[in-house]
Short mmCIF file of C-alpha atoms in Angstrom, two decimals:
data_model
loop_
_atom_site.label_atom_id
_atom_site.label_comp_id
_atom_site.label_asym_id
_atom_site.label_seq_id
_atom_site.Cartn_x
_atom_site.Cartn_y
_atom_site.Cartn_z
CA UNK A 1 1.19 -8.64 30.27
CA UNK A 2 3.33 -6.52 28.23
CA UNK A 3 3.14 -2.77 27.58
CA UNK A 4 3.79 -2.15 24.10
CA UNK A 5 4.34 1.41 22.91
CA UNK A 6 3.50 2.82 19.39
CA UNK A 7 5.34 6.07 19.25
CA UNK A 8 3.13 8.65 17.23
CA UNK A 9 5.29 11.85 16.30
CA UNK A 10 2.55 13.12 13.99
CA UNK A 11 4.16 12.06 11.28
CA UNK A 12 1.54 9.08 9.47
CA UNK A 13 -1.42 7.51 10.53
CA UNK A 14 -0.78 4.64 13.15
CA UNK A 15 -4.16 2.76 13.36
CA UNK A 16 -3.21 -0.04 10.95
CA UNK A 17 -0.11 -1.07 13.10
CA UNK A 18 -1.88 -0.13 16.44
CA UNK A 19 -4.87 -2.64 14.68
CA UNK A 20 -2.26 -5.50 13.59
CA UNK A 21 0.12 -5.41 16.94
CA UNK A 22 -3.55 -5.61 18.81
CA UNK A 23 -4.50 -8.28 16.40
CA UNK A 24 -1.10 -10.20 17.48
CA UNK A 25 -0.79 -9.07 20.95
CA UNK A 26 -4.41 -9.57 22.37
CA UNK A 27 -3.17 -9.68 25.87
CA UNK A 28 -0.70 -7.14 26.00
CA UNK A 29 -1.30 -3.48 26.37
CA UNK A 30 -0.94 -1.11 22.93
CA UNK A 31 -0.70 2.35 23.47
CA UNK A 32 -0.25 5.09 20.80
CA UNK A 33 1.67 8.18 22.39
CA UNK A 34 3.91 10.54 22.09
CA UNK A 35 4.99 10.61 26.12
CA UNK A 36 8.41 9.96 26.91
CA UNK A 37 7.33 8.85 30.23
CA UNK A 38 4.85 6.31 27.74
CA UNK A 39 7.31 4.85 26.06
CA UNK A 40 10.28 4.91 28.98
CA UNK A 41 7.63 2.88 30.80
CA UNK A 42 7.08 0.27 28.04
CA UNK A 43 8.28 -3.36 27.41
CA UNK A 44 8.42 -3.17 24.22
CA UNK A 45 8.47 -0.01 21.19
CA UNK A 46 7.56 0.24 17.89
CA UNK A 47 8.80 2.89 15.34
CA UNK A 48 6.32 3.55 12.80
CA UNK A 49 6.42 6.50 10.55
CA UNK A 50 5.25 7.85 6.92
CA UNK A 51 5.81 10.59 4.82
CA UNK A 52 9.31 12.75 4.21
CA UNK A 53 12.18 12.44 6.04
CA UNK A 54 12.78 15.94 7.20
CA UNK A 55 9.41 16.33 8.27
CA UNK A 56 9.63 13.46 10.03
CA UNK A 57 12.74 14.86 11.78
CA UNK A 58 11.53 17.92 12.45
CA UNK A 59 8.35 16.60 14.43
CA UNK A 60 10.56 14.16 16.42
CA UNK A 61 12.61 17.43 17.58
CA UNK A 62 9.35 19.50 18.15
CA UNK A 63 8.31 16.63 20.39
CA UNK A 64 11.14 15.88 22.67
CA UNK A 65 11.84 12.47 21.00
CA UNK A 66 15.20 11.93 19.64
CA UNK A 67 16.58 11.12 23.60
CA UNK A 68 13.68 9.12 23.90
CA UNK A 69 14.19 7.58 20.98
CA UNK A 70 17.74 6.62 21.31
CA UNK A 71 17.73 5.31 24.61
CA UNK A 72 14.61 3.29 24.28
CA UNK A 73 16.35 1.38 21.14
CA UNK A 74 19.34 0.36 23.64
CA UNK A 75 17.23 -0.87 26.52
CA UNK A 76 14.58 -2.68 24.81
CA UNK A 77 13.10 -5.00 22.10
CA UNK A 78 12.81 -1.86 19.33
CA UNK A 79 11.09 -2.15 16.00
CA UNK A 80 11.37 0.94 13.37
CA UNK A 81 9.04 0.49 10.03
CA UNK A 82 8.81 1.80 6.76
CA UNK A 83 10.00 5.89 7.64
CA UNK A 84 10.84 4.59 11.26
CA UNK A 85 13.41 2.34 9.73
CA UNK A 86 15.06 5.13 7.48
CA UNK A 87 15.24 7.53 10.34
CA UNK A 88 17.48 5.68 12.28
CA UNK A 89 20.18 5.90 9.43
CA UNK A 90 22.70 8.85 10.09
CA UNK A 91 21.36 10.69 7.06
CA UNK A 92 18.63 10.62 4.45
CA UNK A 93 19.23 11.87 1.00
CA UNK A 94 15.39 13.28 1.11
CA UNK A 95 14.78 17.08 1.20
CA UNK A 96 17.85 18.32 -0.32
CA UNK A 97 19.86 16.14 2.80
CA UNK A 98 18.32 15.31 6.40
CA UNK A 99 20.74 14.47 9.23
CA UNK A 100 18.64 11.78 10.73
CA UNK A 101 18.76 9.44 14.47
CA UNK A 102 22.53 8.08 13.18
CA UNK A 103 21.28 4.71 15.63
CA UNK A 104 22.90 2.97 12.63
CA UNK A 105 25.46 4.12 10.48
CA UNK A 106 24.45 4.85 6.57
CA UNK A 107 22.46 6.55 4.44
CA UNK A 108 18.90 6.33 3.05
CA UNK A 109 19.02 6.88 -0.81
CA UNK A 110 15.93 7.32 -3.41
CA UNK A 111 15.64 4.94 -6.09
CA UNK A 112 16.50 5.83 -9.58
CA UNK A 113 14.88 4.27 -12.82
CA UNK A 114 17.67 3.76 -15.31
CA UNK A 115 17.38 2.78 -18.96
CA UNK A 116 18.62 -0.89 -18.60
CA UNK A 117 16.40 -1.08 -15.09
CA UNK A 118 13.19 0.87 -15.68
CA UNK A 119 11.19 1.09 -12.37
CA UNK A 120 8.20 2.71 -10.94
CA UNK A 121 9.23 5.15 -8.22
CA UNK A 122 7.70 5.23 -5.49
CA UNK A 123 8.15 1.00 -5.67
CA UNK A 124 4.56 -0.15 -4.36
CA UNK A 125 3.27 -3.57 -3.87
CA UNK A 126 4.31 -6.69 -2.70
CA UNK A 127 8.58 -7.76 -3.37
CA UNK A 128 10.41 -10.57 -1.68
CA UNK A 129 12.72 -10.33 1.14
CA UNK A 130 15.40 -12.70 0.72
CA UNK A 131 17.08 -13.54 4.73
CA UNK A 132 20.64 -12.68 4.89
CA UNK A 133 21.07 -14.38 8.77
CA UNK A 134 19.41 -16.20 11.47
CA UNK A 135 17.10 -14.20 13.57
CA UNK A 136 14.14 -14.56 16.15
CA UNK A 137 12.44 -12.30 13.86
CA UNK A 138 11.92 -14.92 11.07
CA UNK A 139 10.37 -17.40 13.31
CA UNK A 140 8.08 -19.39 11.11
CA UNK A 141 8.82 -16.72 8.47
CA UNK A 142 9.59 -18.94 5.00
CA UNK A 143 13.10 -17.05 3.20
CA UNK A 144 11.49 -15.20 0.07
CA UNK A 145 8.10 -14.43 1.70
CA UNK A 146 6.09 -11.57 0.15
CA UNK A 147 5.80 -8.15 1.88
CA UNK A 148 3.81 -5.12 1.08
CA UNK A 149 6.27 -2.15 0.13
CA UNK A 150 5.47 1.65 -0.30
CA UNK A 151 8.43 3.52 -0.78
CA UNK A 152 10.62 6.10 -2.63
CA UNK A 153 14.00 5.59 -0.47
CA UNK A 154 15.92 2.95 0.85
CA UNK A 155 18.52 2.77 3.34
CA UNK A 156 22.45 1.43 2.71
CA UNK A 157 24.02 0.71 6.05
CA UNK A 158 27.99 0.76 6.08
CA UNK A 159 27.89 -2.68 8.79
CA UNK A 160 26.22 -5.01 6.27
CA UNK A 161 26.52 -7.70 9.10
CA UNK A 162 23.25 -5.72 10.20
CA UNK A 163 21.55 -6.90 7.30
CA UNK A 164 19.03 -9.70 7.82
CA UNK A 165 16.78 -9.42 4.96
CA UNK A 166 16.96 -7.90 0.86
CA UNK A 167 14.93 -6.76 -1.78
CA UNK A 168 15.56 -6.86 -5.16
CA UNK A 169 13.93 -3.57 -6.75
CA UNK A 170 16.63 -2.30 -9.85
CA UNK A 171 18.97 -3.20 -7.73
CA UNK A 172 19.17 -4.99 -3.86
CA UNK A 173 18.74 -2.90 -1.13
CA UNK A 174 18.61 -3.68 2.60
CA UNK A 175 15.35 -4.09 3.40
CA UNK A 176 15.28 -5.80 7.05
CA UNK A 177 18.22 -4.68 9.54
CA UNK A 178 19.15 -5.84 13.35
CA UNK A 179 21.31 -5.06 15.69
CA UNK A 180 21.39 -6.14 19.51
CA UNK A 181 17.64 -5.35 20.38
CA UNK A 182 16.68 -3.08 17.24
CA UNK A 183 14.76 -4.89 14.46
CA UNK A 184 13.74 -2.87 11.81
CA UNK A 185 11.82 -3.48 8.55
CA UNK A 186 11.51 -1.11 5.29
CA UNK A 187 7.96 -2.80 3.97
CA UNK A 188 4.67 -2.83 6.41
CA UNK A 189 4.39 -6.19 8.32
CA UNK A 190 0.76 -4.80 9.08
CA UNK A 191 0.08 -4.83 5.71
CA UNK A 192 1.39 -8.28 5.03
CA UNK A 193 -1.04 -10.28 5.43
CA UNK A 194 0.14 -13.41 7.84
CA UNK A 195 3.51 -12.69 6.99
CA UNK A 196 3.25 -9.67 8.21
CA UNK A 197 1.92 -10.45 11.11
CA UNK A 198 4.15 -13.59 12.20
CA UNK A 199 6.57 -11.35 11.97
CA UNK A 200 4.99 -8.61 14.63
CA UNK A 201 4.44 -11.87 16.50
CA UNK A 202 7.55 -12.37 16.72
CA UNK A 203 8.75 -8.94 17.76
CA UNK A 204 6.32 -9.60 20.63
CA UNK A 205 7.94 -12.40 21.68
CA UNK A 206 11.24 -11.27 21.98
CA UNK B 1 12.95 -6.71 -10.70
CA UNK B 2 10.76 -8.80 -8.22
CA UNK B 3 7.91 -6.73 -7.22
CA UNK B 4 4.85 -8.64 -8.20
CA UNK B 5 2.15 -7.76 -10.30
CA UNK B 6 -1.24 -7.10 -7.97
CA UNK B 7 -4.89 -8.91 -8.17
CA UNK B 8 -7.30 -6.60 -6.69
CA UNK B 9 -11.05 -7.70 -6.16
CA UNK B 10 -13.47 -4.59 -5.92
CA UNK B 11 -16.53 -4.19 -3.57
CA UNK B 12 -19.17 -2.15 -4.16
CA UNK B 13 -20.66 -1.03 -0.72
CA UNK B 14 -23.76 0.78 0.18
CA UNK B 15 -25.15 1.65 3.52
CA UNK B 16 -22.40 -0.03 5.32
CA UNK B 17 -23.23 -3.22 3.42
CA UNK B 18 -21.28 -5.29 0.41
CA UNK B 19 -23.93 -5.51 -2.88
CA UNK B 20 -23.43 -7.31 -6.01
CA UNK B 21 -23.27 -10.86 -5.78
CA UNK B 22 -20.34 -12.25 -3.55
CA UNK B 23 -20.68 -15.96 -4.09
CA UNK B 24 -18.45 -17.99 -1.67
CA UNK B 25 -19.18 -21.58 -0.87
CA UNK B 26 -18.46 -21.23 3.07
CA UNK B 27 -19.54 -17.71 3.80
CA UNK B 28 -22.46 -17.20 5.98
CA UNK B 29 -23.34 -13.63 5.11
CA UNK B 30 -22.51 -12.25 1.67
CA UNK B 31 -23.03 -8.91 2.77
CA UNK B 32 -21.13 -8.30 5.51
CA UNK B 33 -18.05 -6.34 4.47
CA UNK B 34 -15.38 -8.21 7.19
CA UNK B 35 -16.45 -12.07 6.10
CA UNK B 36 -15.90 -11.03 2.37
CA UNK B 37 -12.95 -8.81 2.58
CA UNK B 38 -11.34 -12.24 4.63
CA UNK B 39 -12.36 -14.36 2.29
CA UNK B 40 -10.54 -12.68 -0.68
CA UNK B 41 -7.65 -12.07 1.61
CA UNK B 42 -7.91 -16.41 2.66
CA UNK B 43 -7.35 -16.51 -1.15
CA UNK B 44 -4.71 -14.31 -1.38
CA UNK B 45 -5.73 -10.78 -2.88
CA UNK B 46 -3.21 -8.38 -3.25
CA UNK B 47 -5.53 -5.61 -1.65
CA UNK B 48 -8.96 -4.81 -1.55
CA UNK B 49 -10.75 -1.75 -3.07
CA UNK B 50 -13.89 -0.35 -1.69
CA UNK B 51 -16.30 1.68 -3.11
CA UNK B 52 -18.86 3.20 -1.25
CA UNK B 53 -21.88 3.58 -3.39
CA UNK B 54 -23.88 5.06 -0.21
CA UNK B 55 -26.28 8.10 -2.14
CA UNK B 56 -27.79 9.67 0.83
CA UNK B 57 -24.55 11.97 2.56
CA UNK B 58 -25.76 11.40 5.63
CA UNK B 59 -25.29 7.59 5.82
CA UNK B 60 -21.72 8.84 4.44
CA UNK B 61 -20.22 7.98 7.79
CA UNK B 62 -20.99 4.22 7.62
CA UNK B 63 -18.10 3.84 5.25
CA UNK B 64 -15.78 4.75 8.09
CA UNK B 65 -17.15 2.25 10.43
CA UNK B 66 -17.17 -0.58 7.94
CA UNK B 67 -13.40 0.75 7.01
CA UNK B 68 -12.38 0.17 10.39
CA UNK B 69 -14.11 -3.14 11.16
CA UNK B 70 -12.25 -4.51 8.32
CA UNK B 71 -9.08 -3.09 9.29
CA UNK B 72 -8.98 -4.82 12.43
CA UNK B 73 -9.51 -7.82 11.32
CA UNK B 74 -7.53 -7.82 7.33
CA UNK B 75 -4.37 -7.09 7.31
CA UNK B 76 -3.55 -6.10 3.49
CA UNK B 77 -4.18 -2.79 1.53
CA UNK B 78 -6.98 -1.21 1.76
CA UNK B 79 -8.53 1.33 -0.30
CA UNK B 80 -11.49 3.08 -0.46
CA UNK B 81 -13.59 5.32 -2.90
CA UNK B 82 -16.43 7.49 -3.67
CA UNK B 83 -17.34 10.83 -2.69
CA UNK B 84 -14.33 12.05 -1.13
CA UNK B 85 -14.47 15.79 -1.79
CA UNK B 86 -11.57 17.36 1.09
CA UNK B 87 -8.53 16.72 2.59
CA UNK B 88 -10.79 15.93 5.97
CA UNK B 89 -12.95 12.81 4.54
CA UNK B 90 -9.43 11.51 3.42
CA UNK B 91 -7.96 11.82 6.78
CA UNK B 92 -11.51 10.13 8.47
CA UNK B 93 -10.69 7.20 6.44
CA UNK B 94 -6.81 6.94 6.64
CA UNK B 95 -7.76 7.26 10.75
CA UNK B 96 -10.05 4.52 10.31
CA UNK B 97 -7.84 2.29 8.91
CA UNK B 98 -7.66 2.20 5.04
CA UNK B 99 -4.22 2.77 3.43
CA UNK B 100 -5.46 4.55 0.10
CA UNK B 101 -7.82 6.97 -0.94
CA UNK B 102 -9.13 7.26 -4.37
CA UNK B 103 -10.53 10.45 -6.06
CA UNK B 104 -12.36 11.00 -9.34
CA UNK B 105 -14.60 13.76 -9.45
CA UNK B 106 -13.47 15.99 -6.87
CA UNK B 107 -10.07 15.87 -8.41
CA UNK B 108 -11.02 17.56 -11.90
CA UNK B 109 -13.47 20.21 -9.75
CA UNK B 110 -10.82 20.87 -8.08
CA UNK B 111 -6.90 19.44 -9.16
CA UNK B 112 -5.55 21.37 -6.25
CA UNK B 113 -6.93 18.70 -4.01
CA UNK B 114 -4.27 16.20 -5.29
CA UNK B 115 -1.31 18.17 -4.21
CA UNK B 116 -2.59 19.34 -1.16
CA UNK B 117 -3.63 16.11 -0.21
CA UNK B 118 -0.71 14.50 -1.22
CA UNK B 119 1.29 16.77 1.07
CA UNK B 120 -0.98 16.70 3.74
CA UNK B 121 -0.91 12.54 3.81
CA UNK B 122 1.95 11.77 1.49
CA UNK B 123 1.50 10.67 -2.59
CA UNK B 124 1.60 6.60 -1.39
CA UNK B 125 -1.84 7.13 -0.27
CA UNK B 126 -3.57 9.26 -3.00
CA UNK B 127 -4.98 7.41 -6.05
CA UNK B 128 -6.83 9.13 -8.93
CA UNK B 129 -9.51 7.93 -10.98
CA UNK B 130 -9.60 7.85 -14.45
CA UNK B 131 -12.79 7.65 -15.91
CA UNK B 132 -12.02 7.54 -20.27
CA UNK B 133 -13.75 6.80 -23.06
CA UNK B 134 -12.70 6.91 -26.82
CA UNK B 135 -13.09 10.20 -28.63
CA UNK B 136 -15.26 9.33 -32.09
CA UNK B 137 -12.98 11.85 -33.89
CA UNK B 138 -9.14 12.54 -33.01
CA UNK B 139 -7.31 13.86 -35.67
CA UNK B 140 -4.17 13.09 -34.53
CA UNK B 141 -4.86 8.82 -33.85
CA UNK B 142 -6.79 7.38 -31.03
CA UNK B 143 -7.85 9.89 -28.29
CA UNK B 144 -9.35 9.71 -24.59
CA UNK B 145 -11.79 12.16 -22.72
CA UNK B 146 -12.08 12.27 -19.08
CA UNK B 147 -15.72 11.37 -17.49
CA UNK B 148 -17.17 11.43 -14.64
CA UNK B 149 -20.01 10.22 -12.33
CA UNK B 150 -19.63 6.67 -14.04
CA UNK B 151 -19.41 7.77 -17.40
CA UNK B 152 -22.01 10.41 -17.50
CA UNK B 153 -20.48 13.63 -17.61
CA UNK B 154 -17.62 14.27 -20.37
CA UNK B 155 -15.62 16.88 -19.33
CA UNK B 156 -13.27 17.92 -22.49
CA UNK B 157 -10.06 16.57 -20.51
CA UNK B 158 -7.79 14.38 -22.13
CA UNK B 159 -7.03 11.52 -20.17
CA UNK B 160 -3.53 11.03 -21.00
CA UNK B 161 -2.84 14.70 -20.34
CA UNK B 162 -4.64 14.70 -17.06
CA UNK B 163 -2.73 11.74 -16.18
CA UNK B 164 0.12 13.44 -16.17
CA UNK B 165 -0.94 16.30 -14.65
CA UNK B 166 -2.27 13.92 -11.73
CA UNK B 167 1.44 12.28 -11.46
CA UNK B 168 2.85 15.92 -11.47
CA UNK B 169 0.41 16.49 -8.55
CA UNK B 170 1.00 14.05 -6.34
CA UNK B 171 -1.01 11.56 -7.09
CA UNK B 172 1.12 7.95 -6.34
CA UNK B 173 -1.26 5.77 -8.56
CA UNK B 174 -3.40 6.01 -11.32
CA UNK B 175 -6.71 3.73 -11.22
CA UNK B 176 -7.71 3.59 -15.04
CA UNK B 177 -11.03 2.39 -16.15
CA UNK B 178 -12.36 2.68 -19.63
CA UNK B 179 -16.05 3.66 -20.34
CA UNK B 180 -16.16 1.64 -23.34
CA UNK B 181 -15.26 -1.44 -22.04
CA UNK B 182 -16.60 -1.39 -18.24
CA UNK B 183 -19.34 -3.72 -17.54
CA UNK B 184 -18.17 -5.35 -21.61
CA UNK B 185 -16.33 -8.34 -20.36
CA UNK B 186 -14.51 -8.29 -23.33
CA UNK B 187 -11.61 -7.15 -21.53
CA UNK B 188 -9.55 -3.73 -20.72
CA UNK B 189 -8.73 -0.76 -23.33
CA UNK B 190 -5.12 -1.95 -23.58
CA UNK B 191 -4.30 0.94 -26.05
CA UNK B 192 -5.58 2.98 -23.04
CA UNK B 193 -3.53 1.67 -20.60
CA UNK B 194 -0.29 1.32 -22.27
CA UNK B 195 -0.27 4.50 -23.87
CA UNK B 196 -0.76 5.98 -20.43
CA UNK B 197 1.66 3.62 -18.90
CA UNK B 198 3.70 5.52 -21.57
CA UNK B 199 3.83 8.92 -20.35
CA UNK B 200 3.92 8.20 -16.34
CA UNK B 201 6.17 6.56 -13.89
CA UNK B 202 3.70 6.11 -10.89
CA UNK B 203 2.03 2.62 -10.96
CA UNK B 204 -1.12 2.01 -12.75
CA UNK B 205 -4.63 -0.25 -12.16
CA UNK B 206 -6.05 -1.37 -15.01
CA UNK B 207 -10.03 -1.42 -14.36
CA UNK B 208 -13.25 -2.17 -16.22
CA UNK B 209 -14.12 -4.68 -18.79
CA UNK B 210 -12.42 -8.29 -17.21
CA UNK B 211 -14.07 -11.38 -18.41
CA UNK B 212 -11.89 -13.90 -18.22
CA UNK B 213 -8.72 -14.12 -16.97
CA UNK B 214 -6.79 -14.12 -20.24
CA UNK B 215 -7.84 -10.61 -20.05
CA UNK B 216 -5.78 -9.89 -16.59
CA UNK B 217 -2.96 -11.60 -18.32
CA UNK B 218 -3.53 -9.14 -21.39
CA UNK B 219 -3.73 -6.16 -19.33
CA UNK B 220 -0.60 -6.62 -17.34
CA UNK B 221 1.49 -8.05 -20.75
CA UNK B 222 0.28 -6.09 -23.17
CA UNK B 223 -1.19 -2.88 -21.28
CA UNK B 224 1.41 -2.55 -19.03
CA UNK B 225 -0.62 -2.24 -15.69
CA UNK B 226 1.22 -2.84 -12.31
CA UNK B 227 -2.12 -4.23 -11.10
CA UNK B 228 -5.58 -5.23 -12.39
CA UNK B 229 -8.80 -5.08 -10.67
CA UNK B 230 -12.35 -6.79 -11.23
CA UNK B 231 -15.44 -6.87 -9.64
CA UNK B 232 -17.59 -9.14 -11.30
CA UNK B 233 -15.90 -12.65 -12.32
CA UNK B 234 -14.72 -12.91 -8.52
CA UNK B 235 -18.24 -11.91 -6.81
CA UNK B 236 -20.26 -14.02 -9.11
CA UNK B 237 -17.41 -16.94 -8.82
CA UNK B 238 -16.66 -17.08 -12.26
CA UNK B 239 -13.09 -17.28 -10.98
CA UNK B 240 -11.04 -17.34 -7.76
CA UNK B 241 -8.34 -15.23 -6.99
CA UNK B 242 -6.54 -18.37 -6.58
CA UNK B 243 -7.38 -19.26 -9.76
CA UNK B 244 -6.50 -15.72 -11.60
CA UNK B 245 -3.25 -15.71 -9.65
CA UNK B 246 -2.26 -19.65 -11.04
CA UNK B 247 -3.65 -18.34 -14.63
CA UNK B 248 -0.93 -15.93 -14.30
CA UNK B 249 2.19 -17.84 -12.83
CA UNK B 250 1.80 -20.34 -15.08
CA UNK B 251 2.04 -17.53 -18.14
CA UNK B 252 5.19 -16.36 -16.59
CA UNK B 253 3.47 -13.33 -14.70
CA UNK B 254 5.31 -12.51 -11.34
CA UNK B 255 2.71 -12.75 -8.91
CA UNK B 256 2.47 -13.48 -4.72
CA UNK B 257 2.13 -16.67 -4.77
CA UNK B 258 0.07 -17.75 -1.18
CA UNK B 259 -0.63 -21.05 -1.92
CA UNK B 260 2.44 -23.37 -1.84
#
């Protein structure tokens, strides 16, 4: 058995990917917390996270995280989502400029709708990610499978060997990154139907 | 651009239970919120809209329970309406697992709520409800009122200056449903939604009037909608969402295709 760790800075509401990784992980233990003892002691961690980037930063300062954070993403199978993927960029264009985690090097950048590419901002709904390399995270996961976006920013990391799936919104962006033991995804795998969910699968089996 | 356009089925649910006809061949209980929300999800819904119908406030809380039985077991969108008044019942329901909120009445009582809810939970999750009908006399072309409690209550907002106002808000979707054509089946207001579609950059639902599904193509082409939704022809089985989403390839329509 597996502990699994859901970090919870305060930031967004974690019951739909504490639901889905319990869905996918029936025999594992899934605990939301905010401990660093919690999440030093776990097998595995995922890196959820909503809302504004600053915020965001702010509440993993206020909590003691950003150590936690870092070390935890060398030592073990790490997964960041949606805000938890953007925060791990050095720095986020959001809030007039957030220094962010810096994990991996780049910044996150907010879409723009431009006369020859008009598009909705924040980009919501399901878009295909295209796979850039091979992976244990696409295990059984078809190349140009649907996920569920909800998003205003993207990231643009300067190692584009990191860069294991894209999204074509306007323009591309980088919407699924890896490095070493860090996995991270911009759209919701536990909101993705059975995508989604082979794909948390597969983070548990890692 | 690849985003695709979304097919949402809506359930009406009262006392914890789904009403209207849900007609599924291999379903055992038609009223049971979890078997029907998997079934449109088995046939590849884009998301699932609730909206809880419940008239006594004190069975209120059912909702939540029902939210987060589904939730556990349906992993796509999920939002949920009706009655939502504070920035506390949205948080109840984003805790019990549904991804959206949507807010009609309490919104033009009180427009405050969008913004403060939007910065409380962030705009992805807050959708407003627009109720509009036709005005009989605009002078300067075709005009739209705001209504509310299902077309009741006019309210002597115009809708496509209250949809702005919602998008300068907070709100991060507009659910539009026109009076005159809901319940019709003779298809959406497509002046309605395009000339809203017009004046905001937030996606948009188009909502009330779908017959057949000619009309979802109409409302996406020609209205301009980033999603439709319909109640009727999928609970009664006039059509499938299988069926609407094949419709739609097939007229070039760029839609998640689940089925291959």
């Amino acid at each position: 058995m597996n502990i699994i760790a859901i970090i919870d800075y305060g930031m967004s509401n974690l019951s739909s990917v504490e639901k889905a990784t319990k869905y996918v992980a029936p025999n594992d233990s899934v605990v939301v917390t905010s401990s660093p003892r919690e999440i030093d002691n776990a097998d595995k961690v995922i890196f959820p996270g909503q809302g504004a980037a600053k915020n965001c930063m702010e509440s993993i300062y206020d909590k003691n995280l950003d150590k936690i954070i870092k070390k935890n993403s060398k030592e073990k199978p790490f997964l960041g989502i949606c805000m938890g993927m953007q925060v791990l960029m050095s720095y986020s264009e959001e809030n007039s400029g957030t220094n962010c985690l810096d994990i991996f090097e780049g910044k996150v950048k907010k879409f723009k709708t431009r006369k020859d590419t008009k598009i909705k901002i924040p980009h919501m709904g399901w878009n295909k990610v295209s796979k850039k390399n091979d992976h244990p995270i696409w295990y059984k996961i078809k190349d140009e499978s649907y996920f569920y976006f909800v998003h205003s920013y993207f990231i643009d990391p300067i190692d584009k060997s990191t860069v294991i799936g894209e999204t074509k919104y306007g323009d591309i962006f980088s919407s699924v990154i890896a490095r070493d033991n860090i996995v991270a995804i911009q759209g919701h795998p536990e909101k993705s139907s059975d995508t989604g969910l082979q794909f948390l699968k597969n983070f548990i089996g890692i | 651009m690849s985003i695709t356009k979304r097919i949402i089925p809506c359930l009406d649910v009262d006392n914890g239970r789904v009403v209207k006809g849900v007609k599924f061949v291999d379903i055992k209980d038609a009223g049971d919120p979890v078997e029907v929300a998997k079934r449109y999800n088995d046939q590849g819904a884009d998301e699932i809209t609730f909206l809880d119908i419940t008239a006594s406030s004190s069975n209120r809380k059912t909702i939540l329970n029902v939210v987060e039985d589904v939730a556990s077991q349906v992993f796509i969108p999920l939002t949920v309406g009706g009655g939502i008044s504070s920035v506390k019942d949205i948080r109840a329901l984003l805790n019990s697992g549904a991804d959206k909120i949507t807010i009609n009445t309490a919104a033009i009582k009180n427009p405050d709520l969008i913004s403060e809810a939007s910065n409380a939970v962030g705009n992805q999750c807050i959708v407003v409800a627009i109720d509009a009908k036709r005005k009989a006399n605009s002078p300067n072309g075709i005009s739209w009122e705001i209504y509310t409690h299902g077309g009741r209550n006019s309210t002597g907002i115009d809708a496509l200056e209250w949809a702005q106002n919602m998008e300068l808000r907070g709100a991060g979707e507009l659910l539009v449903t026109s009076m005159d054509k809901d319940g019709t089946k003779q298809g959406f207001d497509l002046e309605l939604m395009k000339a809203i579609n017009d004046k905001v950059n937030i996606p948009t639902i188009a909502s009330g009037g779908v017959g057949t599904l000619e009309d979802l193509y109409d409302g996406i082409e020609k209205g301009k909608a980033d999603a439709v939704l319909a109640a009727s022809i999928f609970h009664f089985g006039t059509y499938s969402i299988k069926e609407a989403k094949e419709y739609l390839s097939k007229k070039g329509i760029n839609v998640r295709n689940t089925y291959d």
